[in-house]
Amino acid sequence: YMDVIAMHQAGFTQAAASLGTAFTIGQANLLRRYTQEVLLAYDSDGAGVNAALRAIGILRESGLRGKVINMSPAKDPDEFIKANGAEAFQERIDQAENIFFFELRILERDFDLSDPDSKTRFYREIAGKLCNFEDEVERENYVESVADKYHIGFENLRRMVASRAA
């Protein structure tokens, strides 16, 4: 409750709370009546990251786009706004991370990208996730962005995705 109250007091009046990890497909469908994009502002701890990952799946299932607001080093929006103010929070909103790249950043923690074998396994995981984009144009856009971000050859990644999708 305090996060939503703090955001409203700071002028972010479109904030709503799912009450922790209780975010449901029903809530997502309700949000879809009012918007096509949701910004997630969960706590920056492990439980908050897991809640964000779960919410991302629900957003996708309901057809919503999303971004994740980075609260670090603060624990949550209330703490962040109290410590840094509304202007700094707006900057975090403006810099919110695409949900797909948030997922990849969290996944990346499980791999040692300085080790070729681990790096290859990470790329395979990425290719598997890219297969989830049903729209070919959207998938190609993400393949291009991922190739650029992770320094993978575009054609190599494209072939890897194609072989995983088959």
PDB file of C-alpha atoms in Angstrom:
ATOM      1  CA  TYR A   1       0.000   0.000   0.000  1.00  0.00           C
ATOM      2  CA  MET A   2       2.764   2.420   0.917  1.00  0.00           C
ATOM      3  CA  ASP A   3       4.337   2.218  -2.548  1.00  0.00           C
ATOM      4  CA  VAL A   4       1.106   3.267  -4.258  1.00  0.00           C
ATOM      5  CA  ILE A   5       0.443   5.991  -1.684  1.00  0.00           C
ATOM      6  CA  ALA A   6       3.986   7.343  -2.107  1.00  0.00           C
ATOM      7  CA  MET A   7       3.659   7.327  -5.894  1.00  0.00           C
ATOM      8  CA  HIS A   8       0.297   9.118  -5.791  1.00  0.00           C
ATOM      9  CA  GLN A   9       1.645  11.708  -3.346  1.00  0.00           C
ATOM     10  CA  ALA A  10       4.585  12.280  -5.715  1.00  0.00           C
ATOM     11  CA  GLY A  11       2.205  12.870  -8.628  1.00  0.00           C
ATOM     12  CA  PHE A  12       2.224   9.428 -10.249  1.00  0.00           C
ATOM     13  CA  THR A  13      -1.534   9.010 -10.085  1.00  0.00           C
ATOM     14  CA  GLN A  14      -1.869   6.046 -12.428  1.00  0.00           C
ATOM     15  CA  ALA A  15      -0.163   3.704  -9.970  1.00  0.00           C
ATOM     16  CA  ALA A  16      -1.964   0.582  -8.816  1.00  0.00           C
ATOM     17  CA  ALA A  17      -0.858  -2.280  -6.587  1.00  0.00           C
ATOM     18  CA  SER A  18      -1.217  -5.986  -7.184  1.00  0.00           C
ATOM     19  CA  LEU A  19      -0.426  -6.586  -3.512  1.00  0.00           C
ATOM     20  CA  GLY A  20       2.877  -8.374  -3.759  1.00  0.00           C
ATOM     21  CA  THR A  21       2.985 -11.573  -5.759  1.00  0.00           C
ATOM     22  CA  ALA A  22      -0.818 -11.758  -5.997  1.00  0.00           C
ATOM     23  CA  PHE A  23      -0.921 -10.340  -9.557  1.00  0.00           C
ATOM     24  CA  THR A  24      -3.453 -12.335 -11.556  1.00  0.00           C
ATOM     25  CA  ILE A  25      -4.610 -12.699 -15.142  1.00  0.00           C
ATOM     26  CA  GLY A  26      -7.892 -11.119 -14.033  1.00  0.00           C
ATOM     27  CA  GLN A  27      -6.058  -8.012 -12.860  1.00  0.00           C
ATOM     28  CA  ALA A  28      -4.069  -7.905 -16.095  1.00  0.00           C
ATOM     29  CA  ASN A  29      -7.263  -8.125 -18.129  1.00  0.00           C
ATOM     30  CA  LEU A  30      -8.716  -5.273 -16.087  1.00  0.00           C
ATOM     31  CA  LEU A  31      -5.608  -3.182 -16.769  1.00  0.00           C
ATOM     32  CA  ARG A  32      -5.919  -3.953 -20.486  1.00  0.00           C
ATOM     33  CA  ARG A  33      -9.182  -1.986 -20.503  1.00  0.00           C
ATOM     34  CA  TYR A  34      -7.178   1.159 -19.730  1.00  0.00           C
ATOM     35  CA  THR A  35      -3.723   0.665 -21.231  1.00  0.00           C
ATOM     36  CA  GLN A  36      -1.600  -1.484 -23.515  1.00  0.00           C
ATOM     37  CA  GLU A  37       1.628  -1.042 -21.540  1.00  0.00           C
ATOM     38  CA  VAL A  38       2.285  -1.687 -17.855  1.00  0.00           C
ATOM     39  CA  LEU A  39       5.352  -0.547 -15.936  1.00  0.00           C
ATOM     40  CA  LEU A  40       6.303  -2.934 -13.158  1.00  0.00           C
ATOM     41  CA  ALA A  41       7.839  -1.459 -10.001  1.00  0.00           C
ATOM     42  CA  TYR A  42       8.380  -4.442  -7.731  1.00  0.00           C
ATOM     43  CA  ASP A  43      10.857  -4.498  -4.850  1.00  0.00           C
ATOM     44  CA  SER A  44      14.488  -4.832  -5.910  1.00  0.00           C
ATOM     45  CA  ASP A  45      15.122  -7.914  -3.728  1.00  0.00           C
ATOM     46  CA  GLY A  46      14.956 -11.545  -4.863  1.00  0.00           C
ATOM     47  CA  ALA A  47      11.257 -11.859  -4.066  1.00  0.00           C
ATOM     48  CA  GLY A  48      10.541  -8.711  -6.077  1.00  0.00           C
ATOM     49  CA  VAL A  49      12.532  -9.986  -9.052  1.00  0.00           C
ATOM     50  CA  ASN A  50      10.645 -13.289  -8.932  1.00  0.00           C
ATOM     51  CA  ALA A  51       7.332 -11.429  -8.684  1.00  0.00           C
ATOM     52  CA  ALA A  52       8.312  -9.315 -11.707  1.00  0.00           C
ATOM     53  CA  LEU A  53       9.226 -12.432 -13.721  1.00  0.00           C
ATOM     54  CA  ARG A  54       5.874 -14.002 -12.823  1.00  0.00           C
ATOM     55  CA  ALA A  55       4.021 -10.766 -13.700  1.00  0.00           C
ATOM     56  CA  ILE A  56       5.788 -10.634 -17.072  1.00  0.00           C
ATOM     57  CA  GLY A  57       4.276 -13.997 -17.994  1.00  0.00           C
ATOM     58  CA  ILE A  58       0.850 -12.782 -16.963  1.00  0.00           C
ATOM     59  CA  LEU A  59       1.234  -9.552 -18.944  1.00  0.00           C
ATOM     60  CA  ARG A  60       2.164 -11.540 -22.043  1.00  0.00           C
ATOM     61  CA  GLU A  61      -0.722 -13.942 -21.547  1.00  0.00           C
ATOM     62  CA  SER A  62      -3.133 -11.016 -21.394  1.00  0.00           C
ATOM     63  CA  GLY A  63      -1.628  -9.312 -24.456  1.00  0.00           C
ATOM     64  CA  LEU A  64      -0.043  -6.393 -22.606  1.00  0.00           C
ATOM     65  CA  ARG A  65       3.388  -4.902 -23.224  1.00  0.00           C
ATOM     66  CA  GLY A  66       5.517  -4.095 -20.240  1.00  0.00           C
ATOM     67  CA  LYS A  67       8.650  -2.550 -18.836  1.00  0.00           C
ATOM     68  CA  VAL A  68      10.402  -2.933 -15.505  1.00  0.00           C
ATOM     69  CA  ILE A  69      11.423   0.069 -13.421  1.00  0.00           C
ATOM     70  CA  ASN A  70      14.779  -0.386 -11.697  1.00  0.00           C
ATOM     71  CA  MET A  71      14.413   0.501  -8.015  1.00  0.00           C
ATOM     72  CA  SER A  72      18.020  -0.278  -7.064  1.00  0.00           C
ATOM     73  CA  PRO A  73      19.654   0.663  -4.773  1.00  0.00           C
ATOM     74  CA  ALA A  74      16.345   1.415  -3.028  1.00  0.00           C
ATOM     75  CA  LYS A  75      14.161  -1.484  -1.934  1.00  0.00           C
ATOM     76  CA  ASP A  76      10.864  -0.220  -3.354  1.00  0.00           C
ATOM     77  CA  PRO A  77       9.124   2.827  -4.880  1.00  0.00           C
ATOM     78  CA  ASP A  78       8.274   4.337  -1.466  1.00  0.00           C
ATOM     79  CA  GLU A  79      11.901   4.191  -0.311  1.00  0.00           C
ATOM     80  CA  PHE A  80      13.167   5.402  -3.692  1.00  0.00           C
ATOM     81  CA  ILE A  81      10.873   8.437  -3.804  1.00  0.00           C
ATOM     82  CA  LYS A  82      11.626   9.379  -0.173  1.00  0.00           C
ATOM     83  CA  ALA A  83      15.371   9.193  -0.820  1.00  0.00           C
ATOM     84  CA  ASN A  84      15.544  10.637  -4.332  1.00  0.00           C
ATOM     85  CA  GLY A  85      12.322  12.516  -5.074  1.00  0.00           C
ATOM     86  CA  ALA A  86       9.699  12.449  -7.802  1.00  0.00           C
ATOM     87  CA  GLU A  87      12.008  13.793 -10.516  1.00  0.00           C
ATOM     88  CA  ALA A  88      14.473  10.923 -10.032  1.00  0.00           C
ATOM     89  CA  PHE A  89      11.588   8.445 -10.042  1.00  0.00           C
ATOM     90  CA  GLN A  90      10.375   9.918 -13.337  1.00  0.00           C
ATOM     91  CA  GLU A  91      13.866   9.369 -14.740  1.00  0.00           C
ATOM     92  CA  ARG A  92      13.625   5.712 -13.697  1.00  0.00           C
ATOM     93  CA  ILE A  93      10.256   5.472 -15.429  1.00  0.00           C
ATOM     94  CA  ASP A  94      11.757   6.986 -18.578  1.00  0.00           C
ATOM     95  CA  GLN A  95      14.605   4.442 -18.416  1.00  0.00           C
ATOM     96  CA  ALA A  96      12.368   1.435 -17.669  1.00  0.00           C
ATOM     97  CA  GLU A  97      13.700  -1.770 -19.172  1.00  0.00           C
ATOM     98  CA  ASN A  98      11.885  -3.794 -21.805  1.00  0.00           C
ATOM     99  CA  ILE A  99      10.490  -6.933 -20.137  1.00  0.00           C
ATOM    100  CA  PHE A 100      12.275  -9.273 -22.547  1.00  0.00           C
ATOM    101  CA  PHE A 101      15.646  -7.693 -21.833  1.00  0.00           C
ATOM    102  CA  PHE A 102      14.875  -7.726 -18.104  1.00  0.00           C
ATOM    103  CA  GLU A 103      14.306 -11.483 -18.361  1.00  0.00           C
ATOM    104  CA  LEU A 104      17.592 -11.907 -20.238  1.00  0.00           C
ATOM    105  CA  ARG A 105      19.485  -9.804 -17.697  1.00  0.00           C
ATOM    106  CA  ILE A 106      18.161 -11.987 -14.864  1.00  0.00           C
ATOM    107  CA  LEU A 107      18.891 -15.169 -16.863  1.00  0.00           C
ATOM    108  CA  GLU A 108      22.424 -13.946 -17.551  1.00  0.00           C
ATOM    109  CA  ARG A 109      23.208 -14.216 -13.810  1.00  0.00           C
ATOM    110  CA  ASP A 110      23.163 -18.017 -14.166  1.00  0.00           C
ATOM    111  CA  PHE A 111      25.958 -18.040 -16.758  1.00  0.00           C
ATOM    112  CA  ASP A 112      29.638 -17.161 -16.868  1.00  0.00           C
ATOM    113  CA  LEU A 113      29.933 -15.203 -20.114  1.00  0.00           C
ATOM    114  CA  SER A 114      33.728 -15.342 -19.952  1.00  0.00           C
ATOM    115  CA  ASP A 115      33.531 -19.137 -20.407  1.00  0.00           C
ATOM    116  CA  PRO A 116      32.803 -20.178 -24.037  1.00  0.00           C
ATOM    117  CA  ASP A 117      30.733 -23.225 -23.029  1.00  0.00           C
ATOM    118  CA  SER A 118      28.616 -21.261 -20.568  1.00  0.00           C
ATOM    119  CA  LYS A 119      28.239 -18.430 -23.079  1.00  0.00           C
ATOM    120  CA  THR A 120      27.014 -20.890 -25.726  1.00  0.00           C
ATOM    121  CA  ARG A 121      24.461 -22.335 -23.293  1.00  0.00           C
ATOM    122  CA  PHE A 122      23.280 -18.797 -22.511  1.00  0.00           C
ATOM    123  CA  TYR A 123      22.864 -18.071 -26.230  1.00  0.00           C
ATOM    124  CA  ARG A 124      20.847 -21.278 -26.619  1.00  0.00           C
ATOM    125  CA  GLU A 125      18.575 -20.178 -23.794  1.00  0.00           C
ATOM    126  CA  ILE A 126      18.113 -16.827 -25.526  1.00  0.00           C
ATOM    127  CA  ALA A 127      17.298 -18.583 -28.803  1.00  0.00           C
ATOM    128  CA  GLY A 128      14.651 -20.634 -27.024  1.00  0.00           C
ATOM    129  CA  LYS A 129      13.077 -17.493 -25.584  1.00  0.00           C
ATOM    130  CA  LEU A 130      13.138 -15.805 -28.985  1.00  0.00           C
ATOM    131  CA  CYS A 131      11.087 -18.694 -30.361  1.00  0.00           C
ATOM    132  CA  ASN A 132       8.202 -17.534 -28.173  1.00  0.00           C
ATOM    133  CA  PHE A 133       7.629 -14.529 -30.434  1.00  0.00           C
ATOM    134  CA  GLU A 134       5.004 -15.760 -32.871  1.00  0.00           C
ATOM    135  CA  ASP A 135       5.058 -12.662 -35.069  1.00  0.00           C
ATOM    136  CA  GLU A 136       8.022 -13.006 -37.464  1.00  0.00           C
ATOM    137  CA  VAL A 137       8.685  -9.274 -37.709  1.00  0.00           C
ATOM    138  CA  GLU A 138       8.707  -8.915 -33.928  1.00  0.00           C
ATOM    139  CA  ARG A 139      10.988 -11.942 -33.597  1.00  0.00           C
ATOM    140  CA  GLU A 140      13.386 -10.522 -36.208  1.00  0.00           C
ATOM    141  CA  ASN A 141      13.452  -7.186 -34.379  1.00  0.00           C
ATOM    142  CA  TYR A 142      14.352  -8.926 -31.137  1.00  0.00           C
ATOM    143  CA  VAL A 143      16.937 -11.160 -32.836  1.00  0.00           C
ATOM    144  CA  GLU A 144      18.589  -8.034 -34.209  1.00  0.00           C
ATOM    145  CA  SER A 145      18.525  -6.261 -30.832  1.00  0.00           C
ATOM    146  CA  VAL A 146      19.783  -9.302 -28.923  1.00  0.00           C
ATOM    147  CA  ALA A 147      22.562  -9.905 -31.451  1.00  0.00           C
ATOM    148  CA  ASP A 148      23.682  -6.318 -31.038  1.00  0.00           C
ATOM    149  CA  LYS A 149      23.405  -6.270 -27.229  1.00  0.00           C
ATOM    150  CA  TYR A 150      25.193  -9.579 -26.643  1.00  0.00           C
ATOM    151  CA  HIS A 151      27.659  -9.374 -29.562  1.00  0.00           C
ATOM    152  CA  ILE A 152      26.321 -12.442 -31.338  1.00  0.00           C
ATOM    153  CA  GLY A 153      26.441 -12.623 -35.106  1.00  0.00           C
ATOM    154  CA  PHE A 154      22.948 -11.790 -36.369  1.00  0.00           C
ATOM    155  CA  GLU A 155      22.880 -14.658 -38.871  1.00  0.00           C
ATOM    156  CA  ASN A 156      24.272 -17.093 -36.295  1.00  0.00           C
ATOM    157  CA  LEU A 157      21.568 -16.166 -33.811  1.00  0.00           C
ATOM    158  CA  ARG A 158      18.925 -16.254 -36.509  1.00  0.00           C
ATOM    159  CA  ARG A 159      19.958 -19.807 -37.488  1.00  0.00           C
ATOM    160  CA  MET A 160      20.024 -20.864 -33.848  1.00  0.00           C
ATOM    161  CA  VAL A 161      16.483 -19.538 -33.366  1.00  0.00           C
ATOM    162  CA  ALA A 162      15.299 -21.201 -36.573  1.00  0.00           C
ATOM    163  CA  SER A 163      16.725 -24.562 -35.516  1.00  0.00           C
ATOM    164  CA  ARG A 164      15.116 -24.260 -32.066  1.00  0.00           C
ATOM    165  CA  ALA A 165      11.756 -23.248 -33.560  1.00  0.00           C
ATOM    166  CA  ALA A 166      11.688 -26.214 -35.939  1.00  0.00           C
TER     167      ALA A 166
END
